[in-house]
Amino acid sequence: TPVMRRLQSALSRAADCDATVLLEGPSGSGKSLVARAIHLKSRRSKEALVVKDCAKLTADGLTNAIADCSKTTLVLESVDTLSAAAQSVLVKHLKERSTSRSKVLARLVATTSAHIPEMVARGAFREDLYYRLHAFPVMIPGLSERVDDIPVLADAILDAGVQASGRGHQGLTPAARTLLETMQWPGHVAQLEATVRRGQMLAGGAPIDREHLMAPATGNAPVAVPASVAGNVQAEEVELTEDAIRPFEEEEKFLLGRALQATKGNVRRAAQLLGIGRATLYRKIQQYQLRLH
């Protein structure tokens, strides 16, 4: 899809330089995979990638990690969860990095699902750190922005399962493929993967059909719900968690995109459905680079 081609282009540019990269996107969209892809395409690919969970990283731990990764890529996952002390260490390193001529420095890739400017406004994240991390920002699209990719992703998930288990699969029925494209995916690619693998298990070697995909999930994993049904589900029937809440701009972009898709690109009708003026919708289309179906 166009949005993924833009991502691949940004990924290639990031791999060709040593700039600090900030990968932004919702949970489950594949930020860790993109970070690994940047490393594997870079000149540091011969060295092992190092990944650190910032929620568990102390200031001393971060200092040691940066020193130990001088020849490779250090991925700082959920950088928004860094403690104040660790944020100070990272700011100091990035300042020194900008004036250093040494080529033996850790390559930093940070990931976040949070809206960091909002955290900066609340005083929960250092503004100077955000701007230094934002040297090369890359936005990872949610699954709602790449609906056309869903069947291809589902096939890839099934093929990966074959490689891991050695067991073949009969694929998805046409009805199952259509259902996947109409489901809502608050958990994005991670949720799609869990849903397809569960469907494969329930199918027991037969082609995966609708009923296999719509089987209730166990535990606290979000359940994929057809979009036509989701709007009628009462709020008290769904366990709502903070992970299901997306930034306002992301929610707005998704809603506008659905209206344009439903009206096959008829801006006048989409504006009527949304209850906004056409001029406003045209401005939003340019702002979010929306596709007219």
C-alpha positions as CSV (number, residue, x, y, z in Angstrom):
1,T,0.0,0.0,0.0
2,P,1.2,3.6,-0.5
3,V,1.6,4.2,3.2
4,M,3.9,1.2,3.5
5,R,5.9,2.2,0.5
6,R,6.5,5.6,2.2
7,L,7.5,3.7,5.4
8,Q,10.0,1.6,3.4
9,S,11.5,4.6,1.8
10,A,11.9,6.3,5.3
11,L,13.4,3.0,6.6
12,S,16.0,2.9,3.8
13,R,17.0,6.6,4.4
14,A,17.3,5.9,8.2
15,A,19.5,2.9,7.6
16,D,21.9,4.9,5.4
17,C,22.8,7.3,8.1
18,D,23.6,7.3,11.9
19,A,21.0,9.9,12.9
20,T,18.9,9.1,16.0
21,V,15.6,7.7,14.9
22,L,12.3,8.0,16.8
23,L,9.7,5.4,15.8
24,E,6.2,6.5,16.7
25,G,3.0,4.5,16.4
26,P,0.3,2.6,18.3
27,S,1.0,-0.5,20.3
28,G,1.2,-3.6,18.1
29,S,1.9,-1.7,14.9
30,G,5.4,-3.2,14.5
31,K,7.8,-0.6,15.8
32,S,10.2,-3.3,17.1
33,L,10.2,-5.0,13.7
34,V,11.0,-1.6,12.0
35,A,13.8,-1.0,14.4
36,R,15.3,-4.4,13.6
37,A,14.9,-3.7,9.8
38,I,16.8,-0.4,10.1
39,H,19.7,-2.2,11.9
40,L,19.8,-5.0,9.4
41,K,20.0,-2.6,6.5
42,S,22.7,-0.5,8.1
43,R,26.5,-0.7,8.1
44,R,26.3,-2.1,11.7
45,S,24.3,-5.2,10.7
46,K,27.1,-7.6,11.4
47,E,26.9,-6.7,15.1
48,A,24.1,-8.0,17.3
49,L,21.2,-5.6,17.9
50,V,20.7,-4.6,21.5
51,V,17.2,-3.8,22.8
52,K,16.4,-2.2,26.2
53,D,13.1,-1.7,27.9
54,C,13.2,1.9,29.1
55,A,10.7,1.2,31.9
56,K,13.3,-1.1,33.5
57,L,16.4,1.0,32.6
58,T,18.1,3.0,35.3
59,A,20.4,5.9,34.7
60,D,23.5,3.8,35.3
61,G,22.1,1.0,33.1
62,L,21.5,3.4,30.3
63,T,25.1,4.8,30.6
64,N,26.5,1.2,30.4
65,A,24.3,0.3,27.5
66,I,25.4,3.3,25.5
67,A,29.0,2.5,26.2
68,D,28.6,-1.2,25.4
69,C,26.8,-0.5,22.1
70,S,29.5,1.7,20.5
71,K,29.6,-0.5,17.3
72,T,26.0,-1.5,17.0
73,T,22.4,-0.2,17.3
74,L,20.8,0.3,20.7
75,V,17.0,0.2,20.6
76,L,15.3,2.1,23.5
77,E,11.8,0.7,23.6
78,S,9.0,2.8,25.1
79,V,11.4,5.8,25.6
80,D,8.5,7.7,27.1
81,T,8.9,5.6,30.2
82,L,12.5,6.6,31.0
83,S,13.0,7.9,34.5
84,A,14.0,11.6,35.0
85,A,17.5,10.5,35.9
86,A,17.8,8.4,32.7
87,Q,16.4,11.2,30.6
88,S,19.2,13.4,31.9
89,V,21.8,10.8,30.9
90,L,20.3,10.5,27.4
91,V,20.2,14.3,26.9
92,K,23.9,14.5,27.9
93,H,24.8,11.7,25.5
94,L,22.9,13.2,22.5
95,K,24.5,16.6,23.2
96,E,28.0,15.1,23.2
97,R,27.1,13.1,20.1
98,S,26.2,16.2,18.1
99,T,29.7,17.7,18.7
100,S,31.7,14.5,18.5
101,R,33.6,13.5,15.4
102,S,34.1,9.9,16.5
103,K,32.5,7.2,14.4
104,V,32.6,4.8,17.3
105,L,29.3,5.7,18.9
106,A,26.1,3.8,19.6
107,R,23.4,4.2,17.0
108,L,20.2,5.0,18.8
109,V,16.7,4.0,17.7
110,A,13.9,4.9,20.2
111,T,10.3,3.7,20.1
112,T,7.1,5.1,21.6
113,S,3.4,4.6,21.6
114,A,2.8,7.8,23.6
115,H,2.0,11.3,22.4
116,I,5.3,12.8,23.7
117,P,4.4,16.5,23.1
118,E,1.5,16.0,25.5
119,M,3.9,14.6,28.0
120,V,6.2,17.5,27.5
121,A,3.3,19.9,28.2
122,R,2.6,18.1,31.5
123,G,6.2,18.2,32.5
124,A,6.5,14.4,32.3
125,F,9.1,14.4,29.6
126,R,12.0,16.7,28.9
127,E,11.4,19.0,26.0
128,D,15.1,19.2,25.0
129,L,15.2,15.4,24.9
130,Y,12.2,15.2,22.7
131,Y,13.6,17.5,20.1
132,R,16.9,15.7,20.1
133,L,15.1,12.3,19.7
134,H,13.0,13.9,17.0
135,A,15.9,14.3,14.6
136,F,14.6,11.6,12.3
137,P,11.0,10.8,13.2
138,V,9.2,7.8,11.5
139,M,5.5,7.2,12.0
140,I,4.5,3.6,11.9
141,P,0.9,3.3,10.5
142,G,-1.8,1.4,12.4
143,L,-3.6,-1.4,10.7
144,S,-6.6,0.8,9.9
145,E,-4.3,2.8,7.5
146,R,-3.3,-0.3,5.6
147,V,-6.4,-2.3,5.2
148,D,-5.4,-3.6,1.8
149,D,-2.4,-5.3,3.4
150,I,-4.4,-7.4,5.7
151,P,-4.8,-10.5,3.4
152,V,-1.1,-10.4,2.6
153,L,-0.2,-10.1,6.3
154,A,-2.5,-13.0,7.1
155,D,-0.9,-15.2,4.5
156,A,2.6,-14.3,5.8
157,I,1.5,-15.1,9.4
158,L,0.3,-18.5,8.3
159,D,3.5,-19.2,6.3
160,A,5.6,-18.2,9.3
161,G,3.7,-20.7,11.4
162,V,4.6,-23.4,8.8
163,Q,8.3,-22.6,9.1
164,A,8.1,-22.7,12.9
165,S,6.0,-25.9,13.3
166,G,6.5,-27.8,10.1
167,R,2.8,-28.2,9.7
168,G,1.0,-27.0,6.5
169,H,-2.1,-25.0,6.3
170,Q,-5.2,-24.7,4.0
171,G,-5.3,-20.9,4.0
172,L,-8.3,-18.7,4.5
173,T,-11.7,-19.0,2.9
174,P,-12.9,-16.0,0.8
175,A,-15.5,-15.3,3.6
176,A,-12.7,-15.2,6.2
177,R,-10.6,-12.8,4.1
178,T,-13.5,-10.5,3.7
179,L,-14.2,-10.6,7.5
180,L,-10.5,-9.7,8.3
181,E,-10.8,-6.6,6.1
182,T,-13.9,-5.4,7.9
183,M,-12.8,-6.1,11.5
184,Q,-11.6,-3.4,13.8
185,W,-8.1,-3.9,15.0
186,P,-7.3,-1.9,18.2
187,G,-4.3,-4.2,18.7
188,H,-3.1,-3.6,15.1
189,V,-0.7,-6.2,13.6
190,A,-0.1,-7.9,16.9
191,Q,-3.8,-8.6,17.3
192,L,-4.1,-9.7,13.7
193,E,-1.4,-12.2,14.2
194,A,-3.0,-13.6,17.4
195,T,-6.4,-13.8,15.7
196,V,-5.0,-15.7,12.6
197,R,-3.0,-18.1,14.7
198,R,-6.0,-18.9,16.9
199,G,-8.1,-19.4,13.8
200,Q,-5.6,-21.8,12.4
201,M,-5.6,-23.8,15.6
202,L,-9.4,-24.0,15.8
203,A,-9.6,-24.9,12.1
204,G,-7.6,-28.1,12.9
205,G,-6.0,-28.4,9.4
206,A,-9.1,-27.3,7.5
207,P,-9.3,-23.9,5.7
208,I,-9.8,-21.1,8.2
209,D,-13.4,-19.8,8.0
210,R,-15.3,-16.9,9.6
211,E,-16.3,-18.8,12.7
212,H,-12.7,-19.7,13.5
213,L,-11.7,-16.0,13.4
214,M,-14.6,-14.8,15.5
215,A,-14.1,-17.3,18.3
216,P,-13.7,-15.5,21.7
217,A,-10.2,-14.8,22.7
218,T,-8.9,-16.0,26.1
219,G,-7.3,-13.8,28.7
220,N,-7.3,-10.0,28.4
221,A,-6.4,-9.9,24.7
222,P,-8.6,-7.5,22.7
223,V,-11.2,-9.2,20.5
224,A,-11.5,-8.3,16.8
225,V,-15.0,-7.1,16.1
226,P,-16.6,-6.5,12.7
227,A,-16.9,-2.8,12.1
228,S,-20.6,-3.2,11.2
229,V,-21.2,-4.7,14.7
230,A,-18.8,-2.5,16.7
231,G,-20.9,0.6,16.4
232,N,-23.9,-1.1,18.0
233,V,-22.1,-2.7,21.0
234,Q,-23.0,-1.0,24.2
235,A,-20.1,0.5,26.2
236,E,-20.8,-1.6,29.3
237,E,-20.5,-4.8,27.2
238,V,-16.8,-4.1,26.3
239,E,-14.0,-4.0,28.8
240,L,-12.3,-0.7,27.9
241,T,-8.7,-0.3,28.8
242,E,-6.3,2.6,28.4
243,D,-4.5,0.7,25.6
244,A,-7.6,1.0,23.5
245,I,-7.5,4.8,23.6
246,R,-5.7,6.4,20.7
247,P,-4.5,10.0,20.3
248,F,-7.2,12.4,19.0
249,E,-5.5,13.1,15.7
250,E,-5.1,9.3,15.0
251,E,-8.8,8.8,15.9
252,E,-9.8,11.7,13.7
253,K,-7.7,10.5,10.7
254,F,-9.2,7.0,11.0
255,L,-12.8,8.4,11.1
256,L,-12.2,10.7,8.1
257,G,-10.6,7.8,6.1
258,R,-13.6,5.6,6.8
259,A,-16.1,8.3,5.7
260,L,-14.1,8.8,2.4
261,Q,-13.9,5.0,1.9
262,A,-17.7,4.6,2.5
263,T,-18.6,7.3,0.0
264,K,-16.0,6.2,-2.5
265,G,-14.2,9.5,-2.4
266,N,-17.3,11.7,-2.6
267,V,-16.1,14.6,-0.4
268,R,-19.4,16.4,-0.4
269,R,-21.3,13.3,0.9
270,A,-18.5,12.4,3.4
271,A,-18.7,16.0,4.8
272,Q,-22.4,15.6,5.2
273,L,-22.1,12.3,7.0
274,L,-19.4,13.7,9.3
275,G,-21.4,16.9,9.9
276,I,-18.5,19.2,8.9
277,G,-18.0,21.7,6.0
278,R,-16.4,20.6,2.7
279,A,-13.6,23.2,3.1
280,T,-12.8,21.7,6.5
281,L,-12.7,18.2,5.1
282,Y,-10.5,19.2,2.2
283,R,-8.1,20.8,4.7
284,K,-8.1,17.6,6.8
285,I,-7.5,15.5,3.7
286,Q,-4.3,17.5,2.9
287,Q,-3.2,17.5,6.6
288,Y,-3.5,13.7,6.9
289,Q,-2.6,12.9,3.3
290,L,-5.8,10.8,3.0
291,R,-6.5,8.7,-0.1
292,L,-9.7,9.4,-2.1
293,H,-11.1,6.0,-2.9
